[in-house]
mmCIF file of C-alpha atoms in Angstrom:
data_model
loop_
_atom_site.group_PDB
_atom_site.id
_atom_site.type_symbol
_atom_site.label_atom_id
_atom_site.label_comp_id
_atom_site.label_asym_id
_atom_site.label_seq_id
_atom_site.Cartn_x
_atom_site.Cartn_y
_atom_site.Cartn_z
ATOM 1 C CA MET O 1 135.732 40.112 106.115
ATOM 2 C CA LYS O 2 135.875 36.307 106.665
ATOM 3 C CA GLN O 3 138.267 36.889 109.431
ATOM 4 C CA TRP O 4 135.319 38.723 111.332
ATOM 5 C CA LEU O 5 132.528 36.579 110.175
ATOM 6 C CA THR O 6 135.093 34.026 111.688
ATOM 7 C CA GLY O 7 135.335 35.814 114.736
ATOM 8 C CA ALA O 8 131.603 36.994 115.261
ATOM 9 C CA ALA O 9 130.999 33.065 114.983
ATOM 10 C CA VAL O 10 133.216 32.401 117.720
ATOM 11 C CA ALA O 11 132.068 35.565 120.091
ATOM 12 C CA GLY O 12 129.191 33.068 120.527
ATOM 13 C CA VAL O 13 131.011 30.050 120.566
ATOM 14 C CA LEU O 14 132.899 31.379 124.212
ATOM 15 C CA ILE O 15 129.347 31.547 125.603
ATOM 16 C CA MET O 16 127.739 28.316 124.186
ATOM 17 C CA THR O 17 131.123 25.921 124.517
ATOM 18 C CA SER O 18 131.380 23.720 127.509
ATOM 19 C CA PRO O 19 131.211 19.824 127.847
ATOM 20 C CA ILE O 20 130.157 17.214 125.545
ATOM 21 C CA SER O 21 127.515 14.116 125.710
ATOM 22 C CA ALA O 22 128.146 10.735 124.003
ATOM 23 C CA LEU O 23 126.344 9.419 121.148
ATOM 24 C CA ALA O 24 122.840 9.872 120.689
ATOM 25 C CA LEU O 25 119.369 9.224 118.432
ATOM 26 C CA VAL O 26 117.989 12.281 117.437
ATOM 27 C CA ARG O 27 113.743 11.691 116.216
ATOM 28 C CA SER O 28 111.712 14.756 115.756
ATOM 29 C CA GLY O 29 108.250 15.694 113.798
ATOM 30 C CA GLU O 30 106.235 18.531 113.228
ATOM 31 C CA GLN O 31 103.001 16.836 115.087
ATOM 32 C CA MET O 32 104.336 13.419 116.335
ATOM 33 C CA ALA O 33 107.662 11.839 116.983
ATOM 34 C CA ARG O 34 107.171 8.555 118.041
ATOM 35 C CA VAL O 35 109.147 5.363 119.091
ATOM 36 C CA GLU O 36 106.819 2.180 117.722
ATOM 37 C CA ALA O 37 105.830 -1.012 120.507
ATOM 38 C CA GLY O 38 108.211 -3.508 119.458
ATOM 39 C CA GLU O 39 111.180 -0.849 118.151
ATOM 40 C CA ILE O 40 114.562 -0.916 120.082
ATOM 41 C CA ILE O 41 116.940 1.972 120.869
ATOM 42 C CA ASP O 42 120.078 0.893 121.463
ATOM 43 C CA ASP O 43 121.097 4.227 122.101
ATOM 44 C CA ASP O 44 120.293 7.528 124.475
ATOM 45 C CA LEU O 45 116.971 9.465 122.565
ATOM 46 C CA PHE O 46 116.333 12.672 121.833
ATOM 47 C CA ILE O 47 112.712 12.703 120.757
ATOM 48 C CA ALA O 48 110.254 16.071 120.204
ATOM 49 C CA GLY O 49 107.297 17.061 118.088
ATOM 50 C CA ASN O 50 103.579 18.458 119.117
ATOM 51 C CA THR O 51 102.972 14.891 120.564
ATOM 52 C CA VAL O 52 105.583 12.690 122.043
ATOM 53 C CA VAL O 53 105.083 8.785 122.431
ATOM 54 C CA VAL O 54 108.129 6.276 123.484
ATOM 55 C CA GLU O 55 106.126 2.731 122.962
ATOM 56 C CA GLY O 56 109.119 0.731 122.714
ATOM 57 C CA THR O 57 112.539 -0.070 124.614
ATOM 58 C CA VAL O 58 115.560 2.654 124.983
ATOM 59 C CA MET O 59 118.420 1.143 126.049
ATOM 60 C CA GLY O 60 120.035 4.655 127.240
ATOM 61 C CA ASP O 61 118.435 8.089 128.901
ATOM 62 C CA VAL O 62 115.482 9.727 127.184
ATOM 63 C CA TYR O 63 115.068 13.176 126.482
ATOM 64 C CA ALA O 64 111.514 14.452 125.479
ATOM 65 C CA ALA O 65 109.964 17.706 124.821
ATOM 66 C CA GLY O 66 106.454 18.277 123.543
ATOM 67 C CA ASN O 67 102.966 19.408 124.122
ATOM 68 C CA ASN O 68 102.250 15.913 124.590
ATOM 69 C CA VAL O 69 104.469 13.718 125.848
ATOM 70 C CA ARG O 70 103.975 9.958 126.665
ATOM 71 C CA ILE O 71 106.598 7.377 127.897
ATOM 72 C CA THR O 72 104.726 3.846 128.026
ATOM 73 C CA GLY O 73 107.588 1.747 126.901
ATOM 74 C CA ASN O 74 110.889 0.796 128.903
ATOM 75 C CA VAL O 75 113.801 2.826 129.349
ATOM 76 C CA THR O 76 116.901 1.619 131.117
ATOM 77 C CA GLY O 77 118.456 4.885 131.825
ATOM 78 C CA ASP O 78 116.789 8.099 132.967
ATOM 79 C CA VAL O 79 113.661 10.440 131.583
ATOM 80 C CA PHE O 80 114.210 13.853 131.183
ATOM 81 C CA ALA O 81 110.592 15.451 130.191
ATOM 82 C CA ALA O 82 108.858 18.621 129.316
ATOM 83 C CA GLY O 83 105.499 19.535 127.830
ATOM 84 C CA GLY O 84 102.077 20.665 128.415
ATOM 85 C CA THR O 85 100.914 16.997 129.397
ATOM 86 C CA VAL O 86 103.602 14.385 130.422
ATOM 87 C CA ASP O 87 102.491 10.824 130.869
ATOM 88 C CA VAL O 88 104.917 7.962 132.555
ATOM 89 C CA SER O 89 103.390 4.679 132.591
ATOM 90 C CA GLY O 90 106.304 2.806 131.401
ATOM 91 C CA ASN O 91 109.281 0.987 132.971
ATOM 92 C CA VAL O 92 112.427 3.518 133.938
ATOM 93 C CA GLY O 93 115.508 1.797 135.062
ATOM 94 C CA GLN O 94 116.755 5.062 136.541
ATOM 95 C CA ASP O 95 115.819 8.872 137.694
ATOM 96 C CA VAL O 96 112.511 10.356 136.120
ATOM 97 C CA LEU O 97 112.728 14.231 135.653
ATOM 98 C CA ILE O 98 110.066 15.568 134.281
ATOM 99 C CA ALA O 99 108.366 19.484 134.142
ATOM 100 C CA GLY O 100 104.942 20.435 132.282
ATOM 101 C CA GLY O 101 101.134 21.641 133.154
ATOM 102 C CA SER O 102 100.142 18.640 134.356
ATOM 103 C CA LEU O 103 102.447 15.556 135.037
ATOM 104 C CA ASN O 104 100.848 12.195 135.122
ATOM 105 C CA ILE O 105 102.840 8.611 136.691
ATOM 106 C CA ARG O 106 100.331 5.965 135.702
ATOM 107 C CA GLY O 107 101.696 2.609 137.072
ATOM 108 C CA ALA O 108 105.372 3.382 136.007
ATOM 109 C CA LYS O 109 108.124 1.281 137.854
ATOM 110 C CA ILE O 110 111.101 3.515 138.803
ATOM 111 C CA GLY O 111 114.175 2.455 139.557
ATOM 112 C CA ASP O 112 115.491 5.422 141.488
ATOM 113 C CA GLY O 113 114.591 8.590 141.941
ATOM 114 C CA LEU O 114 111.295 11.185 140.910
ATOM 115 C CA THR O 115 111.793 14.847 140.216
ATOM 116 C CA MET O 116 108.514 16.764 139.293
ATOM 117 C CA ALA O 117 107.354 20.510 138.606
ATOM 118 C CA GLY O 118 104.452 21.335 137.192
ATOM 119 C CA GLY O 119 100.539 22.654 137.432
ATOM 120 C CA ASN O 120 98.889 19.686 138.786
ATOM 121 C CA ILE O 121 100.968 16.477 139.889
ATOM 122 C CA PHE O 122 99.676 12.872 140.360
ATOM 123 C CA VAL O 123 101.149 9.146 141.159
ATOM 124 C CA SER O 124 99.066 6.998 141.055
ATOM 125 C CA ASN O 125 98.704 4.009 143.589
ATOM 126 C CA ASP O 126 99.908 1.227 141.230
ATOM 127 C CA ALA O 127 103.076 3.290 140.162
ATOM 128 C CA SER O 128 106.539 2.703 142.426
ATOM 129 C CA VAL O 129 109.446 4.573 142.851
ATOM 130 C CA SER O 130 112.108 3.043 144.106
ATOM 131 C CA GLY O 131 114.090 6.136 145.199
ATOM 132 C CA GLY O 132 113.279 9.581 146.561
ATOM 133 C CA LEU O 133 110.388 12.096 145.395
ATOM 134 C CA ILE O 134 111.162 15.481 144.558
ATOM 135 C CA PHE O 135 108.170 18.108 143.957
ATOM 136 C CA GLY O 136 106.931 21.652 143.140
ATOM 137 C CA GLY O 137 103.379 22.072 142.096
ATOM 138 C CA GLY O 138 100.003 23.389 142.694
ATOM 139 C CA ASN O 139 97.473 20.847 143.369
ATOM 140 C CA VAL O 140 99.848 17.390 144.189
ATOM 141 C CA ASN O 141 98.459 13.783 145.087
ATOM 142 C CA ILE O 142 100.824 10.960 145.941
ATOM 143 C CA ASP O 143 99.212 7.480 146.303
ATOM 144 C CA SER O 144 102.010 5.368 145.571
ATOM 145 C CA PRO O 145 104.832 3.879 147.630
ATOM 146 C CA ILE O 146 107.822 6.257 147.950
ATOM 147 C CA ASN O 147 110.657 3.822 149.282
ATOM 148 C CA ARG O 148 112.858 7.122 150.138
ATOM 149 C CA GLY O 149 112.478 10.230 151.473
ATOM 150 C CA VAL O 150 110.226 12.940 150.066
ATOM 151 C CA VAL O 151 110.486 16.750 149.823
ATOM 152 C CA GLY O 152 108.603 19.091 148.150
ATOM 153 C CA GLY O 153 105.734 22.059 148.136
ATOM 154 C CA GLY O 154 102.523 22.988 146.672
ATOM 155 C CA GLY O 155 99.149 24.773 147.233
ATOM 156 C CA MET O 156 97.649 21.724 148.099
ATOM 157 C CA VAL O 157 99.280 18.068 149.145
ATOM 158 C CA ASN O 158 97.733 14.917 149.157
ATOM 159 C CA LEU O 159 99.591 12.078 150.748
ATOM 160 C CA ASN O 160 98.201 8.573 150.706
ATOM 161 C CA ASN O 161 100.729 5.596 150.973
ATOM 162 C CA ARG O 162 104.037 4.820 152.408
ATOM 163 C CA VAL O 163 107.076 6.724 152.973
ATOM 164 C CA GLY O 164 110.528 4.677 153.444
ATOM 165 C CA LYS O 165 112.211 7.851 154.943
ATOM 166 C CA SER O 166 110.887 11.625 156.649
ATOM 167 C CA ALA O 167 108.970 13.910 154.561
ATOM 168 C CA TYR O 168 109.547 17.584 154.511
ATOM 169 C CA ILE O 169 106.924 19.609 152.544
ATOM 170 C CA GLY O 170 105.952 23.113 152.461
ATOM 171 C CA ALA O 171 102.050 23.458 151.679
ATOM 172 C CA GLY O 172 99.332 25.670 152.076
ATOM 173 C CA ASN O 173 97.254 22.684 153.167
ATOM 174 C CA LEU O 174 98.826 18.975 153.620
ATOM 175 C CA ASN O 175 96.594 16.239 153.961
ATOM 176 C CA LEU O 176 97.593 12.601 154.680
ATOM 177 C CA GLY O 177 95.424 9.855 153.883
ATOM 178 C CA SER O 178 94.141 6.654 155.716
ATOM 179 C CA GLY O 179 97.337 4.817 153.588
ATOM 180 C CA ALA O 180 99.864 7.186 154.750
ATOM 181 C CA ILE O 181 102.906 5.916 156.663
ATOM 182 C CA ILE O 182 105.947 8.085 156.957
ATOM 183 C CA ASN O 183 108.936 5.773 158.148
ATOM 184 C CA GLY O 184 110.285 9.150 159.845
ATOM 185 C CA ASP O 185 109.910 12.545 160.611
ATOM 186 C CA LEU O 186 107.414 14.791 159.074
ATOM 187 C CA VAL O 187 108.225 18.665 158.983
ATOM 188 C CA PHE O 188 105.954 20.839 157.246
ATOM 189 C CA SER O 189 105.440 24.353 156.569
ATOM 190 C CA GLY O 190 102.668 26.238 156.134
ATOM 191 C CA GLU O 191 99.621 28.300 157.651
ATOM 192 C CA ASN O 192 97.704 25.564 158.155
ATOM 193 C CA ASP O 193 98.514 22.162 160.344
ATOM 194 C CA PRO O 194 98.665 18.980 158.457
ATOM 195 C CA VAL O 195 95.243 16.921 158.512
ATOM 196 C CA LEU O 196 95.984 13.246 159.287
ATOM 197 C CA ALA O 197 92.782 10.858 158.478
ATOM 198 C CA GLU O 198 92.011 8.009 160.420
ATOM 199 C CA GLY O 199 94.956 5.049 160.434
ATOM 200 C CA ALA O 200 97.245 7.625 158.976
ATOM 201 C CA SER O 201 100.776 7.361 161.087
ATOM 202 C CA VAL O 202 103.962 9.194 161.192
ATOM 203 C CA ALA O 203 106.820 6.704 162.908
ATOM 204 C CA GLY O 204 109.048 9.981 164.027
ATOM 205 C CA GLN O 205 108.095 13.326 165.437
ATOM 206 C CA ILE O 206 106.206 15.449 163.505
ATOM 207 C CA SER O 207 107.172 19.375 163.086
ATOM 208 C CA LYS O 208 106.236 23.019 161.592
ATOM 209 C CA ILE O 209 107.954 25.254 160.572
ATOM 210 C CA TRP O 210 106.944 28.880 160.364
ATOM 211 C CA PRO O 211 106.531 30.355 156.888
ATOM 212 C CA GLU O 212 108.873 33.285 157.681
ATOM 213 C CA LYS O 213 111.502 30.818 159.178
ATOM 214 C CA MET O 214 111.183 27.970 156.818
ATOM 215 C CA THR O 215 114.387 26.992 155.935
ATOM 216 C CA GLU O 216 114.633 22.915 154.302
ATOM 217 C CA ALA O 217 111.317 22.487 153.892
ATOM 218 C CA GLY O 218 110.166 25.756 152.286
ATOM 219 C CA ARG O 219 112.887 25.990 149.791
ATOM 220 C CA ALA O 220 112.470 22.587 148.947
ATOM 221 C CA GLY O 221 109.517 23.023 146.856
ATOM 222 C CA ARG O 222 110.680 26.562 145.565
ATOM 223 C CA GLU O 223 113.849 24.295 144.563
ATOM 224 C CA ALA O 224 111.827 21.579 143.104
ATOM 225 C CA ALA O 225 110.025 24.180 140.703
ATOM 226 C CA GLU O 226 112.980 26.040 140.051
ATOM 227 C CA GLY O 227 114.527 22.922 138.961
ATOM 228 C CA GLY O 228 111.852 21.686 136.790
ATOM 229 C CA LEU O 229 111.490 25.198 135.350
ATOM 230 C CA LYS O 230 115.328 25.038 134.463
ATOM 231 C CA LEU O 231 114.736 21.423 133.128
ATOM 232 C CA GLY O 232 112.349 22.181 130.939
ATOM 233 C CA PHE O 233 113.969 25.451 129.645
ATOM 234 C CA LYS O 234 117.270 23.583 128.311
ATOM 235 C CA LEU O 235 115.222 20.876 126.624
ATOM 236 C CA TRP O 236 113.358 23.529 124.618
ATOM 237 C CA SER O 237 116.739 25.455 124.452
ATOM 238 C CA TYR O 238 118.327 22.228 122.627
ATOM 239 C CA LEU O 239 115.315 21.291 120.110
ATOM 240 C CA ALA O 240 115.109 25.156 119.044
ATOM 241 C CA ALA O 241 118.678 24.766 118.290
ATOM 242 C CA LEU O 242 118.839 21.231 117.111
ATOM 243 C CA LEU O 243 115.706 22.662 114.633
ATOM 244 C CA THR O 244 117.450 25.712 113.597
ATOM 245 C CA GLY O 245 120.497 24.362 112.817
ATOM 246 C CA THR O 246 119.077 21.084 110.592
ATOM 247 C CA VAL O 247 117.482 23.620 108.916
ATOM 248 C CA LEU O 248 120.733 25.778 107.867
ATOM 249 C CA LEU O 249 122.577 22.619 107.569
ATOM 250 C CA TRP O 250 119.830 21.792 105.186
ATOM 251 C CA LEU O 251 120.084 24.768 103.388
ATOM 252 C CA LEU O 252 123.876 26.307 103.425
ATOM 253 C CA ARG O 253 125.806 23.114 104.257
ATOM 254 C CA PRO O 254 128.975 24.022 102.626
ATOM 255 C CA ALA O 255 128.513 27.464 103.662
ATOM 256 C CA VAL O 256 128.123 26.477 107.403
ATOM 257 C CA LEU O 257 130.913 23.743 107.312
ATOM 258 C CA ALA O 258 133.284 26.220 105.493
ATOM 259 C CA LEU O 259 132.750 28.515 108.718
ATOM 260 C CA ALA O 260 133.195 26.264 110.799
ATOM 261 C CA ALA O 261 136.434 24.578 109.068
ATOM 262 C CA GLN O 262 137.630 28.323 108.976
ATOM 263 C CA MET O 263 137.419 28.475 112.696
ATOM 264 C CA LYS O 264 139.815 25.843 113.206
ATOM 265 C CA ILE O 265 142.434 26.950 110.736
ATOM 266 C CA ASN O 266 144.038 29.565 112.824
ATOM 267 C CA PRO O 267 141.831 29.223 116.253
ATOM 268 C CA GLY O 268 143.839 31.230 118.707
ATOM 269 C CA ARG O 269 143.489 34.370 116.168
ATOM 270 C CA ASN O 270 139.679 33.444 115.426
ATOM 271 C CA TRP O 271 139.183 33.373 119.385
ATOM 272 C CA LEU O 272 141.236 36.741 119.899
ATOM 273 C CA VAL O 273 138.700 38.468 117.541
ATOM 274 C CA GLY O 274 136.004 36.798 119.326
ATOM 275 C CA MET O 275 136.805 38.112 122.373
ATOM 276 C CA VAL O 276 137.220 41.801 120.763
ATOM 277 C CA ILE O 277 134.191 41.655 119.122
ATOM 278 C CA MET O 278 132.498 40.550 122.768
ATOM 279 C CA ILE O 279 134.277 43.260 124.954
ATOM 280 C CA LEU O 280 133.694 45.829 122.307
ATOM 281 C CA ALA O 281 129.878 45.213 121.088
ATOM 282 C CA LEU O 282 128.129 46.570 124.008
ATOM 283 C CA PRO O 283 130.296 49.836 124.273
ATOM 284 C CA VAL O 284 129.926 49.855 120.277
ATOM 285 C CA LEU O 285 125.713 49.861 120.632
ATOM 286 C CA PHE O 286 125.812 52.383 123.322
ATOM 287 C CA LEU O 287 127.658 55.038 121.203
ATOM 288 C CA ILE O 288 125.590 54.038 118.145
ATOM 289 C CA ALA O 289 122.268 54.916 120.690
ATOM 290 C CA LEU O 290 124.192 58.168 121.116
ATOM 291 C CA SER O 291 124.519 59.343 117.305
ATOM 292 C CA ALA O 292 122.933 60.778 114.873
ATOM 293 C CA PHE O 293 121.479 57.775 113.954
ATOM 294 C CA GLY O 294 119.876 56.994 117.457
ATOM 295 C CA ILE O 295 118.399 54.622 119.386
ATOM 296 C CA PRO O 296 116.247 52.141 116.766
ATOM 297 C CA LEU O 297 119.970 51.441 114.581
ATOM 298 C CA ALA O 298 121.477 50.242 117.982
ATOM 299 C CA VAL O 299 118.173 48.071 118.567
ATOM 300 C CA ILE O 300 118.643 46.590 115.341
ATOM 301 C CA ALA O 301 122.468 46.529 115.914
ATOM 302 C CA LEU O 302 121.725 44.385 119.255
ATOM 303 C CA MET O 303 119.058 42.006 117.739
ATOM 304 C CA LEU O 304 121.514 41.454 115.086
ATOM 305 C CA PHE O 305 124.199 41.176 117.262
ATOM 306 C CA LEU O 306 121.908 38.600 119.627
ATOM 307 C CA ILE O 307 121.002 36.514 116.521
ATOM 308 C CA ASP O 308 124.596 36.070 115.984
ATOM 309 C CA ILE O 309 125.350 34.645 119.295
ATOM 310 C CA TYR O 310 122.331 32.245 118.987
ATOM 311 C CA VAL O 311 123.250 31.099 115.529
ATOM 312 C CA ALA O 312 127.041 30.693 116.929
ATOM 313 C CA GLN O 313 126.308 27.356 118.455
ATOM 314 C CA ILE O 314 125.293 25.869 115.393
ATOM 315 C CA PHE O 315 129.180 25.895 114.619
ATOM 316 C CA ALA O 316 130.024 24.923 117.734
ATOM 317 C CA GLY O 317 128.010 22.218 117.456
ATOM 318 C CA VAL O 318 129.935 20.744 114.390
ATOM 319 C CA LEU O 319 132.963 21.563 115.891
ATOM 320 C CA ALA O 320 132.269 19.265 118.701
ATOM 321 C CA GLY O 321 130.301 16.559 116.944
ATOM 322 C CA GLU O 322 133.461 16.620 114.457
ATOM 323 C CA TRP O 323 135.546 16.169 117.544
ATOM 324 C CA ILE O 324 133.704 13.154 118.953
ATOM 325 C CA THR O 325 133.114 11.117 115.988
ATOM 326 C CA LYS O 326 136.997 11.566 115.136
ATOM 327 C CA LYS O 327 137.549 10.052 118.732
ATOM 328 C CA LEU O 328 135.072 7.244 118.453
ATOM 329 C CA ASN O 329 136.335 6.714 114.929
ATOM 330 C CA ARG O 330 132.883 6.979 113.651
ATOM 331 C CA PRO O 331 133.423 8.961 110.251
ATOM 332 C CA ASP O 332 130.659 7.371 108.516
ATOM 333 C CA MET O 333 128.349 9.369 110.647
ATOM 334 C CA HIS O 334 125.660 11.015 109.188
ATOM 335 C CA TYR O 335 126.178 14.964 109.229
ATOM 336 C CA LEU O 336 122.941 16.132 111.202
ATOM 337 C CA ALA O 337 123.795 13.075 113.656
ATOM 338 C CA VAL O 338 127.182 14.851 113.964
ATOM 339 C CA PHE O 339 125.561 18.156 114.446
ATOM 340 C CA ALA O 340 122.741 16.637 117.259
ATOM 341 C CA ILE O 341 125.655 14.825 119.065
ATOM 342 C CA GLY O 342 127.739 18.058 119.210
ATOM 343 C CA LEU O 343 125.480 20.272 119.820
ATOM 344 C CA TRP O 344 124.190 18.881 123.371
ATOM 345 C CA THR O 345 125.955 19.666 126.670
ATOM 346 C CA PRO O 346 125.339 18.998 129.855
ATOM 347 C CA GLU O 347 124.951 22.843 130.916
ATOM 348 C CA ARG O 348 122.388 23.576 128.006
#
C-alpha cells in the first residue's frame, strides 16, 4: 500500500516537476501582508494577502498577489504582481509585469520594461519607464514618457507623452494627445483612424493594418493580455499551493515528510509506479463509468485523482527544497521556508 501511495504522489510530481529558483522570503496574511517602511529584505519576496503593501526595500524580485496590491517602496529586481487593483508608485530597478482589473503606475521609476494587462490601465506623467511598454486592456491612458517602443492593444487608448522608438497599437479608438511625440513609426490597427491633437507628432511613417489582415500590431494586445492572465494565474497557483502545503505540513508534517522520504528510497521503482498510474488512470475511469457502479463513482474517482495530482506538488516542493538547501549548505532553514523555495518553479 505504501508503494502505491508513493507512486500516486510521484504521478503528480511527474506533472509538476521543473527547474527550481533560488532562496526567497515568503510572507502572507489572511487580511494584510506588509513590508513596513524602513524594513529591508535582502532576498526575493513572495507576498500574498487580501491587501498587500510593500513600503520598504526589497533587494531582489517581488512576487505579489492580492485583492489590493500596493508597491510604494524600493525594489532592486523585478516586480510580478496580480490582483483586483495593483498600484506601483515606488522605484523598481528592473522590469514590472502586472495584471489585474485596475492597474496604476503613479510616480514610479522603472529601470527597464513595463508589461500591463488589465481592464483599466493608467500610467501617470510623473512616472518614468526606461525600457519599453507592452500593454493589453480596455481603457488605457499612458501619460508618462516611454524610453523605448510601445506595443499593445485596447478598446480606448490615449497616448500623451514621448515614445523613444516606434509604436505598434491595435485599438478601437487611438488618441495622441498634445504631448505625444513618437520618435519612430506609428503602426496601428482598428476601424477608426487615430486622432492626433495639435502638437502631437510622429517622426516616422503612419501606417494602418486592417483588422482582417493585422499582424504585429493586432496580435500585440492579445498576446499582452494573454501573458498578463498567465502571469496572474501562475502567481495565484503558486500562492494557493503554498497555502495548501503550509496547512498540510503544519497538521501532518511527519506523514508528509515520511512519504517524501519514501519517494527517495527507490526512485526508479516509484517513478515507474507513478508512470503506470498516469497511463492507466483514464482507461480505468472509463471502465468504471461503464460498469454497474456508473458515472457517479467515476466522477468521484476522477476528482480524487485530480486532488492527488494537485497534492503531489507538495511532495515535489519538499523534495526540491531539501535538494536546494543541501546544495546551498543551509540545513538550519525552517521547514516551511524550505517548502516555499522548492515549490516555486519558473514554469508554474
